[in-house]
Amino acid sequence: MSFQDRTAEFQACVANTRARMRISSSNAAMSNALQAKHQKSEFTTVAKKIAFKISETSKHLQRLSQLAKRKTLFDDRPVEIQELTYQIKQSLSSLNSDIASLQQIVRQSSKGTRNKPAQINQHNENIVVSLQNSLADTSMNFKDILEVRTQNMKASQNRTEKFVASTSLNTNPLANNNSATSPFNYNESKYEPNDDYLALNLGEGANTRYEQMALLENQTDVYSQQRMSSIESIESTISELGGIFSQLAQMVSEQRETVQRIDLYTDDIASNINSAQREILKFFDRVSSNRALLFKIFGILIAFFLLWVLVT
Amino acid sequence: MKLYSISILRFDPKPVQLLCTASDLSSFSFFQRSTVGEFMTFFTKTVTERTNPGQRQDVEESDYVFHVYNRSDGLCGVIASDKEYPLRVAYTLLNKLLDEFVTKNPRHKWESGAVTLPFPELDTYLSKYQDPKQADTIMRVQQELDETKDVLHRTIESVLARGEKLDDLIARSDNLSSQSRMFYKSAKKQNSCCLIQ
C-alpha cells in the first residue's frame, strides 16, 4: 500500500469547514445543525457498533469453520467448538435486536425532524438494510458450517466404527444430537454432542476420541433416544398424512368421472323433456285449432244443405 | 402429570449453593406444604451433590421423581415432578432454563459465595409446563398432527359416502333420462297419428 501525504488536503478541509461555520452565523441554524449532527452521530455510532460486532462475529465464524472442517479422527476439540457455537449464536441474536432498535431510531428520526433532507433518511435506511443483509449472510454461513460439522462428525464416526468393532458404540444418541443441530432444533440451542459422555478406559492407550464416545451414560442414552423416537413418530405421522392426502385426491378424481356421466344424463333429460313439451304444445295447438276448423266445415255444410233445400 | 418444583443450583465451586427456586405445592394440604417443601429442597441438594458434571439423572423417591441435569459449566438444574411427567420434556425444560439463566446472569454473579439470584421466569415456566402437552413444542406438534389425521379420516369417510350418493345419482338420472325419452316419443306419436275425432 503506497502512502500518500495528504496533510495539505486535510488542512484545506479544516480551513474550509471553519469558514463555513463562521458564515452560518444565526444561532438557530447553528444549534439545529449541531443537533442534526448529534442525531446523526447517535445513529452513526450505533451503526458503527453493529458493524464492528458483525465483523467480530464473522471472525469467530471463520475460526469455527476452520475447526469444523478438520476431518481428523483424533484431535477434535468439541468443547471449543461448542463454546464458539454458543457464542456466535448469542452474538447473532443480540445483533438482531440491535439492528431492530437501529431501525426504530431511523424511523423515529425520520418522523421527527422534517427539515432533514430526504437523502439523509434514505442513506440511513440504506445503511440499515445493508447491515441486515450482512447479518443474514453471516447467519447463512453459520448454518452451513453447522451442517458441515454434522456431516464431518457422522463421517468420522463411521470411520471409528470401522476401527472399533466390539465396543458398545451407541450411534443413536450421536446421530440424534446431529439431527438436533439441524434446523429442527436450531432455535433451541441443543448443542451438547459431547459433554454428556463419560470416558471409558479402553486400556490400550486409546485415543481421546474413543474415550469420548465409547461408553455413554445411561440417562443421556434414555433422554436422547426418547427425543429421537418422538421426532421419528412425528416424521411417520407426517408421512402418513401425506399418504392420506394422496388417497383423498385419488378418490376425488375417480368421482369426477362419475360426476361427468351424471352431467351428460341430466343434459339428455333436459333436452328430451324440452322436445316433449314442444310436441305437446303443437298437439295442444292442433287440438285447440281443430274446433275452429270443424266449426268452419260444419258451417259450410249447413250452408250447402240450406242451398239444396232452397233450390229444391 | 405435575411439576412440583424447579431449582437452579451452582455445582462448581464446591459447596453446592441453591441459586433460585420456584415451587408449586398447591396439590398438598396446607399443613403438609412446609414439610414437603423442606424435603424437596434437601433432596435437591443431595441429588445435585451426587451427580457428576455433564450428566443427567433421574432419582425416584416414594412418589416423586427428581430430574437432574448437571451442566459442565458449573450450573445444575433440578426438576421435581411426579412419576408420569415425561422425561424428555423435563430435560428440554432444564436445558432452556439453564441457557436463559446463563444469558441473564453471567458467570461472575453466581460464582462465589452464597447468592440467591432472582429469576422470575422460573415461576412462569413452572406454571406453563404443568401441562406438558401444550408447552412442549414437540408434543404440541404431535398433538396437532393427530388432530389433523383425525380430520382427514373423517373427510375420507364423507368422500366415500359422497361416492355412494353419486352412484345412486347416476342410476336415477339414467332412469329419468329413459323415461323422458319415452315421454317424448309418446308425445310425438300422439301428434303425428290420427286426428282426434
Short mmCIF file of C-alpha atoms in Angstrom, two decimals:
data_model
loop_
_atom_site.label_atom_id
_atom_site.label_comp_id
_atom_site.label_asym_id
_atom_site.label_seq_id
_atom_site.Cartn_x
_atom_site.Cartn_y
_atom_site.Cartn_z
CA MET A 1 0.00 0.00 0.00
CA SER A 2 1.57 3.24 -1.04
CA PHE A 3 1.38 6.04 1.41
CA GLN A 4 0.39 9.47 0.27
CA ASP A 5 0.93 12.59 2.22
CA ARG A 6 -2.42 14.30 2.22
CA THR A 7 -1.83 16.62 5.17
CA ALA A 8 -2.21 19.67 2.94
CA GLU A 9 -5.61 18.50 1.75
CA PHE A 10 -6.69 17.83 5.33
CA GLN A 11 -5.66 21.30 6.44
CA ALA A 12 -7.50 22.83 3.50
CA CYS A 13 -10.65 20.93 4.53
CA VAL A 14 -10.35 22.15 8.09
CA ALA A 15 -9.97 25.75 6.93
CA ASN A 16 -13.00 25.29 4.67
CA THR A 17 -15.26 23.99 7.41
CA ARG A 18 -14.13 26.73 9.76
CA ALA A 19 -15.04 29.31 7.16
CA ARG A 20 -18.42 27.67 6.64
CA MET A 21 -19.10 27.62 10.36
CA ARG A 22 -18.33 31.31 10.57
CA ILE A 23 -20.67 32.10 7.69
CA SER A 24 -23.67 30.35 9.20
CA SER A 25 -23.91 32.86 11.98
CA SER A 26 -27.58 32.60 13.04
CA ASN A 27 -27.94 30.77 16.32
CA ALA A 28 -30.90 28.74 15.37
CA ALA A 29 -29.24 27.36 12.27
CA MET A 30 -26.14 26.63 14.32
CA SER A 31 -27.96 24.78 17.04
CA ASN A 32 -30.09 22.97 14.51
CA ALA A 33 -27.04 21.93 12.59
CA LEU A 34 -25.39 20.81 15.81
CA GLN A 35 -28.50 18.93 16.82
CA ALA A 36 -28.71 17.29 13.45
CA LYS A 37 -25.09 16.32 13.79
CA HIS A 38 -25.78 14.92 17.26
CA GLN A 39 -28.63 12.88 15.97
CA LYS A 40 -26.65 11.75 13.05
CA SER A 41 -23.76 10.88 15.28
CA GLU A 42 -26.04 8.84 17.51
CA PHE A 43 -27.16 6.88 14.51
CA THR A 44 -23.67 6.52 13.16
CA THR A 45 -22.23 5.39 16.50
CA VAL A 46 -24.86 2.72 16.86
CA ALA A 47 -24.39 1.66 13.27
CA LYS A 48 -20.63 1.55 13.77
CA LYS A 49 -21.01 -0.64 16.84
CA ILE A 50 -23.24 -3.02 14.99
CA ALA A 51 -20.86 -3.25 12.06
CA PHE A 52 -18.00 -3.93 14.45
CA LYS A 53 -19.91 -6.69 16.16
CA ILE A 54 -20.78 -8.21 12.82
CA SER A 55 -17.13 -8.27 11.83
CA GLU A 56 -16.21 -9.89 15.16
CA THR A 57 -18.87 -12.49 14.69
CA SER A 58 -17.63 -13.28 11.23
CA LYS A 59 -14.12 -13.68 12.63
CA HIS A 60 -15.44 -16.20 15.18
CA LEU A 61 -17.32 -17.87 12.38
CA GLN A 62 -14.13 -18.24 10.38
CA ARG A 63 -12.41 -19.87 13.35
CA LEU A 64 -15.38 -22.17 13.79
CA SER A 65 -15.32 -23.13 10.13
CA GLN A 66 -11.65 -23.92 10.44
CA LEU A 67 -12.33 -26.17 13.39
CA ALA A 68 -15.31 -27.79 11.78
CA LYS A 69 -13.58 -28.59 8.55
CA ARG A 70 -10.88 -30.67 10.18
CA LYS A 71 -11.51 -34.23 9.34
CA THR A 72 -9.14 -35.78 11.81
CA LEU A 73 -10.40 -38.63 13.86
CA PHE A 74 -8.39 -37.86 16.91
CA ASP A 75 -7.81 -34.23 17.53
CA ASP A 76 -11.32 -32.88 17.52
CA ARG A 77 -11.95 -30.20 20.09
CA PRO A 78 -15.61 -30.44 20.91
CA VAL A 79 -15.58 -28.11 23.91
CA GLU A 80 -14.07 -25.27 21.93
CA ILE A 81 -16.41 -25.81 19.02
CA GLN A 82 -19.36 -25.90 21.35
CA GLU A 83 -18.33 -22.71 23.10
CA LEU A 84 -17.77 -20.96 19.81
CA THR A 85 -21.14 -22.10 18.51
CA TYR A 86 -22.86 -20.86 21.64
CA GLN A 87 -21.04 -17.55 21.50
CA ILE A 88 -21.83 -17.00 17.86
CA LYS A 89 -25.46 -17.79 18.45
CA GLN A 90 -25.64 -15.30 21.28
CA SER A 91 -24.00 -12.58 19.25
CA LEU A 92 -26.28 -13.25 16.29
CA SER A 93 -29.37 -12.85 18.41
CA SER A 94 -28.05 -9.70 20.08
CA LEU A 95 -27.13 -8.28 16.67
CA ASN A 96 -30.66 -8.98 15.52
CA SER A 97 -32.13 -7.00 18.37
CA ASP A 98 -29.58 -4.20 17.86
CA ILE A 99 -30.47 -3.83 14.22
CA ALA A 100 -34.15 -3.79 15.14
CA SER A 101 -33.55 -0.95 17.59
CA LEU A 102 -31.48 0.87 14.98
CA GLN A 103 -34.38 0.62 12.61
CA GLN A 104 -36.58 2.13 15.30
CA ILE A 105 -34.16 5.01 15.67
CA VAL A 106 -34.19 5.62 11.94
CA ARG A 107 -37.98 5.58 11.83
CA GLN A 108 -38.27 7.93 14.77
CA SER A 109 -35.73 10.34 13.39
CA SER A 110 -37.41 10.35 10.01
CA LYS A 111 -40.76 11.10 11.61
CA GLY A 112 -39.40 13.69 14.00
CA THR A 113 -37.29 16.19 12.11
CA ARG A 114 -38.87 17.01 8.81
CA ASN A 115 -36.21 19.53 7.99
CA LYS A 116 -33.73 16.76 7.38
CA PRO A 117 -33.20 16.29 3.71
CA ALA A 118 -34.70 13.12 2.39
CA GLN A 119 -31.30 11.94 1.25
CA ILE A 120 -30.04 11.55 4.80
CA ASN A 121 -33.04 9.45 5.73
CA GLN A 122 -32.63 7.41 2.62
CA HIS A 123 -28.95 6.94 3.38
CA ASN A 124 -29.68 5.80 6.93
CA GLU A 125 -32.29 3.39 5.72
CA ASN A 126 -29.83 2.04 3.20
CA ILE A 127 -27.29 1.52 5.95
CA VAL A 128 -29.82 -0.40 8.00
CA VAL A 129 -30.71 -2.57 5.02
CA SER A 130 -27.09 -3.33 4.28
CA LEU A 131 -26.43 -4.24 7.93
CA GLN A 132 -29.40 -6.58 7.86
CA ASN A 133 -28.09 -8.18 4.69
CA SER A 134 -24.66 -8.76 6.16
CA LEU A 135 -26.25 -10.25 9.28
CA ALA A 136 -28.33 -12.54 7.10
CA ASP A 137 -25.21 -13.63 5.22
CA THR A 138 -23.43 -14.34 8.47
CA SER A 139 -26.26 -16.47 9.76
CA MET A 140 -26.44 -18.39 6.49
CA ASN A 141 -22.72 -19.10 6.77
CA PHE A 142 -23.24 -20.20 10.34
CA LYS A 143 -25.92 -22.63 9.28
CA ASP A 144 -23.73 -24.03 6.52
CA ILE A 145 -20.86 -24.52 8.90
CA LEU A 146 -23.11 -26.37 11.33
CA GLU A 147 -24.22 -28.68 8.54
CA VAL A 148 -20.61 -29.30 7.52
CA ARG A 149 -19.79 -30.07 11.11
CA THR A 150 -22.59 -32.58 11.48
CA GLN A 151 -21.58 -34.29 8.27
CA ASN A 152 -17.97 -34.50 9.37
CA MET A 153 -18.98 -35.89 12.71
CA LYS A 154 -21.03 -38.58 11.04
CA ALA A 155 -18.18 -39.43 8.69
CA SER A 156 -15.60 -39.63 11.45
CA GLN A 157 -17.95 -41.73 13.49
CA ASN A 158 -18.31 -44.18 10.63
CA ARG A 159 -14.57 -44.39 10.42
CA THR A 160 -14.17 -45.04 14.11
CA GLU A 161 -16.82 -47.72 13.86
CA LYS A 162 -14.70 -49.47 11.32
CA PHE A 163 -11.80 -49.50 13.72
CA VAL A 164 -13.63 -50.38 16.87
CA ALA A 165 -15.89 -53.30 16.14
CA SER A 166 -16.50 -54.65 19.60
CA THR A 167 -17.09 -51.69 21.92
CA SER A 168 -20.66 -50.83 22.58
CA LEU A 169 -20.70 -47.75 20.44
CA ASN A 170 -24.17 -46.49 20.63
CA THR A 171 -24.56 -44.50 17.47
CA ASN A 172 -28.07 -43.37 18.08
CA PRO A 173 -27.60 -40.54 20.53
CA LEU A 174 -24.83 -39.09 18.44
CA ALA A 175 -26.95 -39.20 15.33
CA ASN A 176 -29.78 -37.76 17.31
CA ASN A 177 -27.64 -34.94 18.53
CA ASN A 178 -26.60 -34.34 14.96
CA SER A 179 -30.16 -34.08 13.91
CA ALA A 180 -30.65 -31.87 16.91
CA THR A 181 -28.25 -29.35 15.44
CA SER A 182 -30.22 -29.32 12.23
CA PRO A 183 -32.85 -26.61 11.61
CA PHE A 184 -35.44 -28.52 13.62
CA ASN A 185 -33.86 -27.53 16.90
CA TYR A 186 -31.93 -24.60 15.57
CA ASN A 187 -33.64 -22.13 17.81
CA GLU A 188 -33.48 -24.23 20.94
CA SER A 189 -29.71 -24.47 21.31
CA LYS A 190 -29.37 -28.17 21.97
CA TYR A 191 -25.69 -28.24 21.25
CA GLU A 192 -24.48 -30.88 23.57
CA PRO A 193 -22.85 -33.51 21.42
CA ASN A 194 -20.02 -34.36 23.65
CA ASP A 195 -20.47 -33.10 27.07
CA ASP A 196 -22.64 -35.98 28.19
CA TYR A 197 -20.23 -38.80 27.51
CA LEU A 198 -18.20 -40.45 30.20
CA ALA A 199 -14.76 -41.72 29.40
CA LEU A 200 -14.13 -45.42 29.32
CA ASN A 201 -10.66 -46.64 29.88
CA LEU A 202 -10.06 -48.94 26.94
CA GLY A 203 -6.81 -49.94 28.43
CA GLU A 204 -4.51 -49.83 25.47
CA GLY A 205 -3.66 -46.20 25.04
CA ALA A 206 -6.81 -45.45 23.15
CA ASN A 207 -7.31 -42.06 21.64
CA THR A 208 -9.28 -39.27 23.24
CA ARG A 209 -11.91 -39.61 20.56
CA TYR A 210 -12.71 -43.19 21.60
CA GLU A 211 -12.73 -42.24 25.21
CA GLN A 212 -15.26 -39.60 24.49
CA MET A 213 -17.63 -41.75 22.58
CA ALA A 214 -17.14 -45.22 23.86
CA LEU A 215 -19.37 -45.51 26.90
CA LEU A 216 -22.45 -43.39 27.27
CA GLU A 217 -24.19 -42.59 30.47
CA ASN A 218 -27.45 -44.45 30.65
CA GLN A 219 -29.60 -41.45 31.36
CA THR A 220 -28.41 -39.45 28.41
CA ASP A 221 -28.99 -42.53 26.38
CA VAL A 222 -32.57 -42.69 27.53
CA TYR A 223 -33.13 -38.99 27.02
CA SER A 224 -31.71 -38.77 23.55
CA GLN A 225 -33.35 -41.98 22.50
CA GLN A 226 -36.66 -40.67 23.69
CA ARG A 227 -36.12 -37.48 21.76
CA MET A 228 -35.21 -39.38 18.66
CA SER A 229 -38.23 -41.64 18.97
CA SER A 230 -40.61 -38.73 19.40
CA ILE A 231 -39.15 -36.99 16.39
CA GLU A 232 -39.37 -40.21 14.42
CA SER A 233 -43.02 -40.60 15.37
CA ILE A 234 -43.68 -37.07 14.18
CA GLU A 235 -41.95 -37.90 10.91
CA SER A 236 -44.02 -41.03 10.44
CA THR A 237 -47.22 -39.18 11.25
CA ILE A 238 -46.40 -36.58 8.66
CA SER A 239 -45.73 -39.20 6.02
CA GLU A 240 -49.00 -40.93 6.92
CA LEU A 241 -50.77 -37.64 6.46
CA GLY A 242 -49.15 -37.32 3.05
CA GLY A 243 -50.45 -40.76 2.11
CA ILE A 244 -53.93 -39.89 3.29
CA PHE A 245 -53.92 -36.74 1.21
CA SER A 246 -52.93 -38.59 -1.93
CA GLN A 247 -55.63 -41.20 -1.30
CA LEU A 248 -58.14 -38.42 -0.93
CA ALA A 249 -57.02 -36.85 -4.19
CA GLN A 250 -57.32 -40.16 -5.99
CA MET A 251 -60.84 -40.77 -4.72
CA VAL A 252 -61.96 -37.33 -5.71
CA SER A 253 -60.56 -37.71 -9.20
CA GLU A 254 -62.36 -41.04 -9.60
CA GLN A 255 -65.57 -39.41 -8.58
CA ARG A 256 -65.03 -36.66 -11.10
CA GLU A 257 -65.67 -39.14 -13.91
CA THR A 258 -68.90 -40.22 -12.26
CA VAL A 259 -69.99 -36.64 -11.95
CA GLN A 260 -69.36 -36.06 -15.63
CA ARG A 261 -71.58 -39.02 -16.53
CA ILE A 262 -74.34 -37.67 -14.38
CA ASP A 263 -73.93 -34.38 -16.13
CA LEU A 264 -74.42 -36.00 -19.53
CA TYR A 265 -77.51 -37.82 -18.38
CA THR A 266 -79.10 -34.71 -16.98
CA ASP A 267 -78.41 -32.90 -20.23
CA ASP A 268 -80.22 -35.70 -22.08
CA ILE A 269 -83.13 -35.47 -19.73
CA ALA A 270 -83.39 -31.74 -20.18
CA SER A 271 -83.36 -31.94 -23.97
CA ASN A 272 -85.85 -34.81 -24.04
CA ILE A 273 -88.28 -33.01 -21.89
CA ASN A 274 -87.94 -29.83 -23.85
CA SER A 275 -88.77 -31.55 -27.11
CA ALA A 276 -91.60 -33.44 -25.50
CA GLN A 277 -93.01 -30.17 -24.28
CA ARG A 278 -92.84 -28.75 -27.80
CA GLU A 279 -94.70 -31.73 -29.19
CA ILE A 280 -97.37 -31.41 -26.65
CA LEU A 281 -97.69 -27.71 -27.35
CA LYS A 282 -98.09 -28.46 -31.02
CA PHE A 283 -100.64 -31.05 -30.20
CA PHE A 284 -102.44 -28.63 -27.98
CA ASP A 285 -102.47 -26.06 -30.76
CA ARG A 286 -103.78 -28.60 -33.16
CA VAL A 287 -106.37 -29.70 -30.76
CA SER A 288 -107.46 -26.19 -29.94
CA SER A 289 -107.43 -25.11 -33.57
CA ASN A 290 -109.33 -28.23 -34.77
CA ARG A 291 -112.53 -26.94 -33.28
CA ALA A 292 -112.26 -23.83 -35.32
CA LEU A 293 -111.80 -25.95 -38.41
CA LEU A 294 -114.78 -28.12 -37.52
CA PHE A 295 -116.92 -25.12 -36.95
CA LYS A 296 -115.96 -23.80 -40.33
CA ILE A 297 -116.61 -27.17 -42.02
CA PHE A 298 -119.95 -27.63 -40.34
CA GLY A 299 -120.86 -24.11 -41.18
CA ILE A 300 -120.13 -24.67 -44.88
CA LEU A 301 -122.02 -27.98 -44.86
CA ILE A 302 -125.03 -26.34 -43.28
CA ALA A 303 -124.78 -23.61 -45.88
CA PHE A 304 -124.77 -26.21 -48.66
CA PHE A 305 -127.74 -28.02 -47.09
CA LEU A 306 -129.62 -24.77 -46.91
CA LEU A 307 -128.83 -24.10 -50.57
CA TRP A 308 -130.02 -27.57 -51.53
CA VAL A 309 -133.21 -27.08 -49.55
CA LEU A 310 -133.83 -23.69 -51.16
CA VAL A 311 -133.16 -25.00 -54.66
CA THR A 312 -135.47 -27.96 -54.41
CA MET B 1 -48.73 -35.05 35.48
CA LYS B 2 -47.46 -32.35 37.74
CA LEU B 3 -44.36 -30.35 38.30
CA TYR B 4 -43.66 -29.70 41.94
CA SER B 5 -40.61 -27.52 41.84
CA ILE B 6 -37.76 -26.25 39.71
CA SER B 7 -34.42 -25.19 41.16
CA ILE B 8 -31.14 -23.96 39.77
CA LEU B 9 -28.02 -24.65 41.79
CA ARG B 10 -24.39 -23.95 41.46
CA PHE B 11 -22.24 -27.00 41.43
CA ASP B 12 -18.82 -25.90 40.56
CA PRO B 13 -17.09 -24.03 43.37
CA LYS B 14 -17.74 -26.67 45.85
CA PRO B 15 -20.37 -26.00 48.46
CA VAL B 16 -23.44 -26.67 46.40
CA GLN B 17 -25.43 -23.46 46.53
CA LEU B 18 -29.07 -23.04 45.70
CA LEU B 19 -29.28 -20.09 43.31
CA CYS B 20 -33.01 -19.86 42.77
CA THR B 21 -36.08 -21.98 43.04
CA ALA B 22 -39.77 -21.99 42.30
CA SER B 23 -42.31 -24.44 43.57
CA ASP B 24 -45.95 -25.28 43.21
CA LEU B 25 -47.14 -27.23 46.22
CA SER B 26 -50.81 -26.48 45.81
CA SER B 27 -51.67 -30.14 45.45
CA PHE B 28 -50.71 -30.83 49.05
CA SER B 29 -52.84 -29.95 52.03
CA PHE B 30 -51.95 -26.76 53.79
CA PHE B 31 -50.23 -28.39 56.70
CA GLN B 32 -48.10 -30.68 54.64
CA ARG B 33 -46.71 -27.98 52.47
CA SER B 34 -43.82 -26.78 54.58
CA THR B 35 -42.56 -30.29 55.27
CA VAL B 36 -42.82 -31.26 51.66
CA GLY B 37 -41.05 -28.08 50.63
CA GLU B 38 -38.18 -28.71 53.00
CA PHE B 39 -37.93 -32.29 51.95
CA MET B 40 -37.69 -31.23 48.35
CA THR B 41 -35.01 -28.64 48.97
CA PHE B 42 -32.94 -31.12 50.95
CA PHE B 43 -33.34 -33.78 48.34
CA THR B 44 -32.49 -31.39 45.54
CA LYS B 45 -29.20 -30.52 47.20
CA THR B 46 -28.36 -34.15 47.91
CA VAL B 47 -29.12 -35.26 44.41
CA THR B 48 -27.07 -32.44 42.95
CA GLU B 49 -24.09 -33.38 45.05
CA ARG B 50 -24.29 -36.94 43.83
CA THR B 51 -24.42 -36.09 40.14
CA ASN B 52 -21.24 -35.66 38.15
CA PRO B 53 -20.82 -32.74 35.81
CA GLY B 54 -22.04 -33.37 32.31
CA GLN B 55 -24.53 -35.94 33.47
CA ARG B 56 -28.26 -36.32 33.59
CA GLN B 57 -30.01 -38.41 36.18
CA ASP B 58 -33.44 -39.39 37.37
CA VAL B 59 -33.90 -40.21 41.02
CA GLU B 60 -37.13 -41.78 42.22
CA GLU B 61 -38.21 -41.32 45.78
CA SER B 62 -41.59 -42.52 47.07
CA ASP B 63 -43.96 -40.50 44.94
CA TYR B 64 -41.60 -38.08 43.33
CA VAL B 65 -39.00 -38.12 40.63
CA PHE B 66 -36.11 -35.69 40.58
CA HIS B 67 -34.67 -34.95 37.17
CA VAL B 68 -31.17 -33.59 37.50
CA TYR B 69 -29.04 -32.10 34.77
CA ASN B 70 -25.57 -31.13 35.80
CA ARG B 71 -24.04 -28.97 33.11
CA SER B 72 -20.32 -28.94 32.64
CA ASP B 73 -20.05 -25.20 33.19
CA GLY B 74 -20.96 -25.45 36.87
CA LEU B 75 -24.70 -24.92 36.81
CA CYS B 76 -27.15 -27.59 37.74
CA GLY B 77 -30.90 -27.71 37.29
CA VAL B 78 -33.31 -29.95 39.17
CA ILE B 79 -36.97 -30.57 38.50
CA ALA B 80 -39.15 -32.39 40.98
CA SER B 81 -42.20 -33.94 39.41
CA ASP B 82 -44.47 -36.91 39.72
CA LYS B 83 -43.76 -40.17 38.03
CA GLU B 84 -45.85 -39.63 34.96
CA TYR B 85 -44.22 -36.47 33.75
CA PRO B 86 -42.37 -37.24 30.52
CA LEU B 87 -38.60 -37.29 30.87
CA ARG B 88 -37.86 -35.61 27.62
CA VAL B 89 -39.97 -32.59 28.38
CA ALA B 90 -38.31 -32.21 31.78
CA TYR B 91 -34.83 -32.24 30.27
CA THR B 92 -35.85 -29.90 27.48
CA LEU B 93 -37.19 -27.50 30.06
CA LEU B 94 -33.98 -27.77 32.08
CA ASN B 95 -31.88 -27.01 29.04
CA LYS B 96 -33.95 -23.98 28.18
CA LEU B 97 -33.97 -22.65 31.71
CA LEU B 98 -30.25 -23.06 32.25
CA ASP B 99 -29.47 -21.30 29.00
CA GLU B 100 -31.73 -18.42 29.87
CA PHE B 101 -30.28 -18.20 33.33
CA VAL B 102 -26.77 -18.07 31.99
CA THR B 103 -27.59 -15.36 29.49
CA LYS B 104 -29.36 -13.31 32.09
CA ASN B 105 -26.85 -13.69 34.90
CA PRO B 106 -23.31 -14.01 33.62
CA ARG B 107 -20.91 -16.22 35.42
CA HIS B 108 -19.42 -13.78 37.88
CA LYS B 109 -22.71 -13.17 39.63
CA TRP B 110 -23.15 -16.65 40.93
CA GLU B 111 -19.65 -17.95 41.00
CA SER B 112 -18.82 -17.06 44.56
CA GLY B 113 -20.41 -17.25 47.93
CA ALA B 114 -23.99 -17.85 48.95
CA VAL B 115 -26.02 -15.83 46.49
CA THR B 116 -29.67 -16.07 45.61
CA LEU B 117 -30.48 -14.51 42.29
CA PRO B 118 -33.98 -13.52 41.26
CA PHE B 119 -35.27 -15.28 38.20
CA PRO B 120 -39.00 -14.68 37.76
CA GLU B 121 -39.18 -16.72 34.60
CA LEU B 122 -38.93 -19.83 36.76
CA ASP B 123 -42.43 -19.27 38.07
CA THR B 124 -43.89 -18.64 34.65
CA TYR B 125 -42.22 -21.70 33.25
CA LEU B 126 -43.36 -23.78 36.19
CA SER B 127 -46.97 -22.85 35.62
CA LYS B 128 -46.70 -23.15 31.87
CA TYR B 129 -45.16 -26.58 31.92
CA GLN B 130 -47.73 -28.02 34.27
CA ASP B 131 -49.39 -29.14 31.07
CA PRO B 132 -46.56 -30.60 29.04
CA LYS B 133 -48.73 -31.32 26.08
CA GLN B 134 -49.28 -27.66 25.43
CA ALA B 135 -45.97 -26.25 26.48
CA ASP B 136 -43.54 -28.59 24.80
CA THR B 137 -43.19 -27.93 21.10
CA ILE B 138 -42.69 -31.49 20.01
CA MET B 139 -45.72 -32.71 21.90
CA ARG B 140 -47.84 -29.90 20.61
CA VAL B 141 -46.81 -30.64 17.06
CA GLN B 142 -47.61 -34.30 17.58
CA GLN B 143 -50.99 -33.43 19.02
CA GLU B 144 -51.88 -31.14 16.14
CA LEU B 145 -50.76 -33.77 13.66
CA ASP B 146 -53.01 -36.30 15.35
CA GLU B 147 -55.95 -33.94 15.16
CA THR B 148 -55.25 -33.30 11.50
CA LYS B 149 -55.08 -37.02 10.88
CA ASP B 150 -58.44 -37.46 12.60
CA VAL B 151 -59.99 -34.73 10.48
CA LEU B 152 -58.60 -36.31 7.35
CA HIS B 153 -60.02 -39.72 8.27
CA ARG B 154 -63.43 -38.17 8.69
CA THR B 155 -63.02 -36.39 5.37
CA ILE B 156 -62.23 -39.64 3.63
CA GLU B 157 -65.31 -41.26 5.12
CA SER B 158 -67.50 -38.45 3.88
CA VAL B 159 -65.88 -38.68 0.47
CA LEU B 160 -66.80 -42.37 0.40
CA ALA B 161 -70.39 -41.52 1.28
CA ARG B 162 -70.32 -38.95 -1.49
CA GLY B 163 -69.17 -41.64 -3.87
CA GLU B 164 -72.12 -43.83 -2.97
CA LYS B 165 -74.53 -40.96 -3.42
CA LEU B 166 -73.03 -40.17 -6.77
CA ASP B 167 -73.53 -43.76 -7.89
CA ASP B 168 -77.13 -43.54 -6.77
CA LEU B 169 -77.50 -40.31 -8.70
CA ILE B 170 -76.16 -41.94 -11.85
CA ALA B 171 -78.73 -44.71 -11.67
CA ARG B 172 -81.57 -42.31 -11.09
CA SER B 173 -80.56 -39.90 -13.77
CA ASP B 174 -80.24 -42.77 -16.19
CA ASN B 175 -83.73 -43.85 -15.27
CA LEU B 176 -85.10 -40.36 -15.66
CA SER B 177 -83.40 -39.99 -18.99
CA SER B 178 -85.04 -43.08 -20.45
CA GLN B 179 -88.40 -42.13 -19.03
CA SER B 180 -88.22 -38.69 -20.52
CA ARG B 181 -87.35 -40.24 -23.87
CA MET B 182 -90.44 -42.42 -23.67
CA PHE B 183 -92.47 -39.37 -22.76
CA TYR B 184 -91.14 -37.56 -25.82
CA LYS B 185 -91.86 -40.46 -28.12
CA SER B 186 -95.41 -40.86 -26.91
CA ALA B 187 -96.00 -37.15 -27.28
CA LYS B 188 -94.68 -37.25 -30.83
CA LYS B 189 -96.80 -40.31 -31.62
CA GLN B 190 -99.87 -38.61 -30.37
CA ASN B 191 -99.10 -35.66 -32.55
CA SER B 192 -98.39 -37.48 -35.80
CA CYS B 193 -101.04 -40.19 -35.63
CA CYS B 194 -104.68 -39.98 -36.50
CA LEU B 195 -106.61 -36.86 -35.86
CA ILE B 196 -108.93 -36.84 -32.96
CA GLN B 197 -112.47 -37.18 -33.81
#
